[in-house]
Amino acid sequence: MKIEKLKSLILRPFLAGLIALAVGGGLFIYYYCYYENPSVASYVITGAIAVMGVLAWLSTIWFLINHLLRSKVKNNGQLVKASYVSHETHVSAAKVNYYSITYKYELNGKEYTKKSKSEFVWKEVLTLRAIKEFNIKVLNSRVVLDDDLEDLFEKNKELVKLEQQKYDEAYKQVDNLLRNS
């Protein structure tokens, strides 16, 4: 749903693949040409490192294709208003929770309810929840967010703060209930 910057999206897997292929290839040449009695494990480990490099490059291609499809939707899709329904999280990385949002929109007289991938951070979820309606573009059942989340946050800081206060108050009440029971 969100469109990430292409450079940051493909640079990491590309570099990881390049490093893994260089290490795997270098170790293979070392074991084959310069090491007198390499074990089978040496070649297996070298091959595993090289395979990881190939997989990283394949993921780079996958991310690139996905980005191009999202860009096509952003450029050619039909502009539609979507409504925030709910959010949930089941994904965290580096101590950061990533949320998926459920939203609904109407297109050609038919109402759709969809769930995004887990790609939003808490600040973005609060922003979408606070403004309640946001712009998306739809093309061939693919959906892309058409609003700039950072800009929406800046324009609606007070609403986002109010939403955060509601959550903070709810957490305090749950904490009090747990302490008193």
PDB file of C-alpha atoms in Angstrom:
ATOM      1  CA  MET A   1       0.000   0.000   0.000  1.00  0.00           C
ATOM      2  CA  LYS A   2       2.824   2.418   0.808  1.00  0.00           C
ATOM      3  CA  ILE A   3       5.429   3.250  -1.792  1.00  0.00           C
ATOM      4  CA  GLU A   4       8.925   3.160  -0.353  1.00  0.00           C
ATOM      5  CA  LYS A   5      11.865   4.992  -1.846  1.00  0.00           C
ATOM      6  CA  LEU A   6      13.435   2.768  -4.492  1.00  0.00           C
ATOM      7  CA  LYS A   7      17.012   3.393  -3.406  1.00  0.00           C
ATOM      8  CA  SER A   8      16.464   2.309   0.184  1.00  0.00           C
ATOM      9  CA  LEU A   9      14.234  -0.576  -0.889  1.00  0.00           C
ATOM     10  CA  ILE A  10      16.700  -2.391  -3.138  1.00  0.00           C
ATOM     11  CA  LEU A  11      20.096  -1.215  -1.909  1.00  0.00           C
ATOM     12  CA  ARG A  12      20.364  -3.502   1.142  1.00  0.00           C
ATOM     13  CA  PRO A  13      19.512  -6.816  -0.540  1.00  0.00           C
ATOM     14  CA  PHE A  14      21.627  -5.901  -3.560  1.00  0.00           C
ATOM     15  CA  LEU A  15      24.681  -5.143  -1.416  1.00  0.00           C
ATOM     16  CA  ALA A  16      24.103  -8.194   0.787  1.00  0.00           C
ATOM     17  CA  GLY A  17      23.905 -10.374  -2.313  1.00  0.00           C
ATOM     18  CA  LEU A  18      27.028  -8.817  -3.760  1.00  0.00           C
ATOM     19  CA  ILE A  19      28.983  -9.381  -0.547  1.00  0.00           C
ATOM     20  CA  ALA A  20      27.731 -12.964  -0.174  1.00  0.00           C
ATOM     21  CA  LEU A  21      28.598 -13.806  -3.776  1.00  0.00           C
ATOM     22  CA  ALA A  22      32.044 -12.240  -3.410  1.00  0.00           C
ATOM     23  CA  VAL A  23      32.732 -14.129  -0.173  1.00  0.00           C
ATOM     24  CA  GLY A  24      31.336 -17.405  -1.520  1.00  0.00           C
ATOM     25  CA  GLY A  25      33.215 -17.081  -4.807  1.00  0.00           C
ATOM     26  CA  GLY A  26      36.412 -16.016  -3.098  1.00  0.00           C
ATOM     27  CA  LEU A  27      36.285 -18.943  -0.689  1.00  0.00           C
ATOM     28  CA  PHE A  28      35.576 -21.352  -3.541  1.00  0.00           C
ATOM     29  CA  ILE A  29      38.609 -20.099  -5.491  1.00  0.00           C
ATOM     30  CA  TYR A  30      40.730 -20.244  -2.362  1.00  0.00           C
ATOM     31  CA  TYR A  31      39.714 -23.809  -1.525  1.00  0.00           C
ATOM     32  CA  TYR A  32      39.968 -24.993  -5.140  1.00  0.00           C
ATOM     33  CA  CYS A  33      43.262 -23.356  -6.073  1.00  0.00           C
ATOM     34  CA  TYR A  34      45.279 -22.722  -2.930  1.00  0.00           C
ATOM     35  CA  TYR A  35      44.129 -25.087  -0.195  1.00  0.00           C
ATOM     36  CA  GLU A  36      45.665 -28.542  -0.436  1.00  0.00           C
ATOM     37  CA  ASN A  37      43.040 -30.817   1.084  1.00  0.00           C
ATOM     38  CA  PRO A  38      39.706 -29.030   1.365  1.00  0.00           C
ATOM     39  CA  SER A  39      36.880 -30.955   2.955  1.00  0.00           C
ATOM     40  CA  VAL A  40      33.426 -31.368   1.509  1.00  0.00           C
ATOM     41  CA  ALA A  41      32.140 -29.113   4.289  1.00  0.00           C
ATOM     42  CA  SER A  42      34.295 -26.288   2.929  1.00  0.00           C
ATOM     43  CA  TYR A  43      32.553 -26.489  -0.418  1.00  0.00           C
ATOM     44  CA  VAL A  44      29.119 -26.891   1.176  1.00  0.00           C
ATOM     45  CA  ILE A  45      29.574 -23.788   3.310  1.00  0.00           C
ATOM     46  CA  THR A  46      30.945 -21.863   0.340  1.00  0.00           C
ATOM     47  CA  GLY A  47      27.992 -22.966  -1.781  1.00  0.00           C
ATOM     48  CA  ALA A  48      25.531 -21.989   0.962  1.00  0.00           C
ATOM     49  CA  ILE A  49      27.029 -18.506   1.161  1.00  0.00           C
ATOM     50  CA  ALA A  50      26.810 -18.139  -2.630  1.00  0.00           C
ATOM     51  CA  VAL A  51      23.197 -19.369  -2.647  1.00  0.00           C
ATOM     52  CA  MET A  52      22.335 -16.758  -0.013  1.00  0.00           C
ATOM     53  CA  GLY A  53      23.843 -14.132  -2.311  1.00  0.00           C
ATOM     54  CA  VAL A  54      21.738 -15.331  -5.238  1.00  0.00           C
ATOM     55  CA  LEU A  55      18.616 -15.291  -3.052  1.00  0.00           C
ATOM     56  CA  ALA A  56      19.391 -11.743  -1.952  1.00  0.00           C
ATOM     57  CA  TRP A  57      19.700 -10.681  -5.599  1.00  0.00           C
ATOM     58  CA  LEU A  58      16.427 -12.418  -6.435  1.00  0.00           C
ATOM     59  CA  SER A  59      14.754 -10.531  -3.595  1.00  0.00           C
ATOM     60  CA  THR A  60      16.181  -7.319  -5.057  1.00  0.00           C
ATOM     61  CA  ILE A  61      14.482  -8.146  -8.353  1.00  0.00           C
ATOM     62  CA  TRP A  62      11.257  -8.984  -6.515  1.00  0.00           C
ATOM     63  CA  PHE A  63      11.315  -5.658  -4.649  1.00  0.00           C
ATOM     64  CA  LEU A  64      12.037  -3.796  -7.886  1.00  0.00           C
ATOM     65  CA  ILE A  65       9.101  -5.434  -9.703  1.00  0.00           C
ATOM     66  CA  ASN A  66       6.809  -4.760  -6.758  1.00  0.00           C
ATOM     67  CA  HIS A  67       7.918  -1.123  -6.670  1.00  0.00           C
ATOM     68  CA  LEU A  68       7.309  -0.717 -10.410  1.00  0.00           C
ATOM     69  CA  LEU A  69       3.793  -2.181 -10.087  1.00  0.00           C
ATOM     70  CA  ARG A  70       3.008   0.160  -7.207  1.00  0.00           C
ATOM     71  CA  SER A  71       4.364   3.118  -9.175  1.00  0.00           C
ATOM     72  CA  LYS A  72       2.140   2.147 -12.107  1.00  0.00           C
ATOM     73  CA  VAL A  73      -0.894   2.145  -9.794  1.00  0.00           C
ATOM     74  CA  LYS A  74       0.172   5.510  -8.339  1.00  0.00           C
ATOM     75  CA  ASN A  75       0.493   7.026 -11.825  1.00  0.00           C
ATOM     76  CA  ASN A  76      -2.474   5.395 -13.600  1.00  0.00           C
ATOM     77  CA  GLY A  77      -4.877   4.355 -10.839  1.00  0.00           C
ATOM     78  CA  GLN A  78      -8.298   5.759 -10.094  1.00  0.00           C
ATOM     79  CA  LEU A  79      -8.368   8.149  -7.134  1.00  0.00           C
ATOM     80  CA  VAL A  80     -10.717   6.946  -4.375  1.00  0.00           C
ATOM     81  CA  LYS A  81     -11.426   7.977  -0.774  1.00  0.00           C
ATOM     82  CA  ALA A  82     -10.780   5.210   1.746  1.00  0.00           C
ATOM     83  CA  SER A  83     -11.980   5.012   5.342  1.00  0.00           C
ATOM     84  CA  TYR A  84      -9.936   3.695   8.229  1.00  0.00           C
ATOM     85  CA  VAL A  85     -11.574   0.675   9.916  1.00  0.00           C
ATOM     86  CA  SER A  86      -9.031  -0.858  12.305  1.00  0.00           C
ATOM     87  CA  HIS A  87      -5.425  -1.868  12.809  1.00  0.00           C
ATOM     88  CA  GLU A  88      -3.486  -4.785  14.219  1.00  0.00           C
ATOM     89  CA  THR A  89       0.068  -5.956  14.588  1.00  0.00           C
ATOM     90  CA  HIS A  90       1.726  -9.335  14.458  1.00  0.00           C
ATOM     91  CA  VAL A  91       5.093  -8.206  13.102  1.00  0.00           C
ATOM     92  CA  SER A  92       7.983  -6.547  14.887  1.00  0.00           C
ATOM     93  CA  ALA A  93      11.579  -5.991  13.915  1.00  0.00           C
ATOM     94  CA  ALA A  94      14.339  -4.239  15.835  1.00  0.00           C
ATOM     95  CA  LYS A  95      11.912  -3.478  18.688  1.00  0.00           C
ATOM     96  CA  VAL A  96       9.494  -1.685  16.328  1.00  0.00           C
ATOM     97  CA  ASN A  97       5.966  -2.955  15.761  1.00  0.00           C
ATOM     98  CA  TYR A  98       4.643  -2.843  12.222  1.00  0.00           C
ATOM     99  CA  TYR A  99       0.913  -2.561  11.805  1.00  0.00           C
ATOM    100  CA  SER A 100      -1.513  -3.556   9.123  1.00  0.00           C
ATOM    101  CA  ILE A 101      -4.602  -1.461   8.670  1.00  0.00           C
ATOM    102  CA  THR A 102      -8.043  -2.508   7.555  1.00  0.00           C
ATOM    103  CA  TYR A 103      -9.756   0.051   5.366  1.00  0.00           C
ATOM    104  CA  LYS A 104     -12.773   0.234   3.125  1.00  0.00           C
ATOM    105  CA  TYR A 105     -13.572   2.096  -0.058  1.00  0.00           C
ATOM    106  CA  GLU A 106     -16.230   2.208  -2.712  1.00  0.00           C
ATOM    107  CA  LEU A 107     -15.463   1.767  -6.402  1.00  0.00           C
ATOM    108  CA  ASN A 108     -18.055   1.626  -9.189  1.00  0.00           C
ATOM    109  CA  GLY A 109     -20.886   1.243  -6.688  1.00  0.00           C
ATOM    110  CA  LYS A 110     -19.320  -1.729  -4.913  1.00  0.00           C
ATOM    111  CA  GLU A 111     -17.826  -1.498  -1.419  1.00  0.00           C
ATOM    112  CA  TYR A 112     -14.502  -3.205  -0.712  1.00  0.00           C
ATOM    113  CA  THR A 113     -12.851  -3.896   2.629  1.00  0.00           C
ATOM    114  CA  LYS A 114      -9.150  -4.697   2.471  1.00  0.00           C
ATOM    115  CA  LYS A 115      -6.260  -5.211   4.815  1.00  0.00           C
ATOM    116  CA  SER A 116      -2.813  -3.827   4.098  1.00  0.00           C
ATOM    117  CA  LYS A 117       0.452  -5.599   4.684  1.00  0.00           C
ATOM    118  CA  SER A 118       2.238  -4.955   7.968  1.00  0.00           C
ATOM    119  CA  GLU A 119       4.059  -1.848   6.831  1.00  0.00           C
ATOM    120  CA  PHE A 120       2.879   1.031   8.994  1.00  0.00           C
ATOM    121  CA  VAL A 121       4.559   2.307  12.143  1.00  0.00           C
ATOM    122  CA  TRP A 122       2.521   3.547  15.104  1.00  0.00           C
ATOM    123  CA  LYS A 123       2.724   7.220  14.138  1.00  0.00           C
ATOM    124  CA  GLU A 124       1.305   6.453  10.688  1.00  0.00           C
ATOM    125  CA  VAL A 125      -1.495   4.321  12.125  1.00  0.00           C
ATOM    126  CA  LEU A 126      -2.478   7.092  14.519  1.00  0.00           C
ATOM    127  CA  THR A 127      -2.447   9.587  11.660  1.00  0.00           C
ATOM    128  CA  LEU A 128      -4.745   7.449   9.505  1.00  0.00           C
ATOM    129  CA  ARG A 129      -7.015   6.717  12.468  1.00  0.00           C
ATOM    130  CA  ALA A 130      -7.215  10.418  13.384  1.00  0.00           C
ATOM    131  CA  ILE A 131      -8.085  11.689   9.907  1.00  0.00           C
ATOM    132  CA  LYS A 132     -10.467   8.752   9.277  1.00  0.00           C
ATOM    133  CA  GLU A 133     -10.452   9.234   5.467  1.00  0.00           C
ATOM    134  CA  PHE A 134      -7.484   9.244   3.130  1.00  0.00           C
ATOM    135  CA  ASN A 135      -6.796   9.045  -0.595  1.00  0.00           C
ATOM    136  CA  ILE A 136      -5.833   5.835  -2.343  1.00  0.00           C
ATOM    137  CA  LYS A 137      -5.391   4.893  -5.967  1.00  0.00           C
ATOM    138  CA  VAL A 138      -6.823   1.652  -7.315  1.00  0.00           C
ATOM    139  CA  LEU A 139      -5.847  -0.175 -10.506  1.00  0.00           C
ATOM    140  CA  ASN A 140      -6.653  -3.834 -11.272  1.00  0.00           C
ATOM    141  CA  SER A 141      -7.412  -4.559  -7.585  1.00  0.00           C
ATOM    142  CA  ARG A 142      -4.032  -3.166  -6.528  1.00  0.00           C
ATOM    143  CA  VAL A 143      -4.214  -0.343  -4.008  1.00  0.00           C
ATOM    144  CA  VAL A 144      -1.641   2.347  -3.247  1.00  0.00           C
ATOM    145  CA  LEU A 145      -1.823   5.102  -0.657  1.00  0.00           C
ATOM    146  CA  ASP A 146      -1.951   8.422  -2.499  1.00  0.00           C
ATOM    147  CA  ASP A 147      -1.425  10.722   0.492  1.00  0.00           C
ATOM    148  CA  ASP A 148       1.944  11.604   1.993  1.00  0.00           C
ATOM    149  CA  LEU A 149       1.766  10.285   5.559  1.00  0.00           C
ATOM    150  CA  GLU A 150       4.350  12.725   6.891  1.00  0.00           C
ATOM    151  CA  ASP A 151       2.433  15.647   5.417  1.00  0.00           C
ATOM    152  CA  LEU A 152      -0.844  14.316   6.835  1.00  0.00           C
ATOM    153  CA  PHE A 153       0.795  14.002  10.247  1.00  0.00           C
ATOM    154  CA  GLU A 154       2.062  17.588  10.143  1.00  0.00           C
ATOM    155  CA  LYS A 155      -1.346  18.939   9.106  1.00  0.00           C
ATOM    156  CA  ASN A 156      -3.223  16.937  11.749  1.00  0.00           C
ATOM    157  CA  LYS A 157      -0.863  16.924  14.746  1.00  0.00           C
ATOM    158  CA  GLU A 158      -3.561  17.912  17.211  1.00  0.00           C
ATOM    159  CA  LEU A 159      -5.895  15.120  16.123  1.00  0.00           C
ATOM    160  CA  VAL A 160      -3.034  12.608  16.318  1.00  0.00           C
ATOM    161  CA  LYS A 161      -2.147  13.832  19.818  1.00  0.00           C
ATOM    162  CA  LEU A 162      -5.763  13.349  20.897  1.00  0.00           C
ATOM    163  CA  GLU A 163      -5.730   9.785  19.535  1.00  0.00           C
ATOM    164  CA  GLN A 164      -2.487   9.069  21.387  1.00  0.00           C
ATOM    165  CA  GLN A 165      -3.998  10.448  24.601  1.00  0.00           C
ATOM    166  CA  LYS A 166      -6.947   8.062  24.215  1.00  0.00           C
ATOM    167  CA  TYR A 167      -4.556   5.115  23.925  1.00  0.00           C
ATOM    168  CA  ASP A 168      -2.452   6.320  26.845  1.00  0.00           C
ATOM    169  CA  GLU A 169      -5.557   6.640  29.018  1.00  0.00           C
ATOM    170  CA  ALA A 170      -6.729   3.157  28.039  1.00  0.00           C
ATOM    171  CA  TYR A 171      -3.298   1.719  28.905  1.00  0.00           C
ATOM    172  CA  LYS A 172      -3.429   3.433  32.307  1.00  0.00           C
ATOM    173  CA  GLN A 173      -6.866   1.983  33.009  1.00  0.00           C
ATOM    174  CA  VAL A 174      -5.734  -1.523  32.042  1.00  0.00           C
ATOM    175  CA  ASP A 175      -2.631  -1.124  34.178  1.00  0.00           C
ATOM    176  CA  ASN A 176      -4.764  -0.019  37.156  1.00  0.00           C
ATOM    177  CA  LEU A 177      -7.094  -2.990  36.652  1.00  0.00           C
ATOM    178  CA  LEU A 178      -4.157  -5.392  36.596  1.00  0.00           C
ATOM    179  CA  ARG A 179      -2.624  -3.876  39.736  1.00  0.00           C
ATOM    180  CA  ASN A 180      -5.912  -3.983  41.648  1.00  0.00           C
ATOM    181  CA  SER A 181      -6.776  -7.574  40.803  1.00  0.00           C
TER     182      SER A 181
END
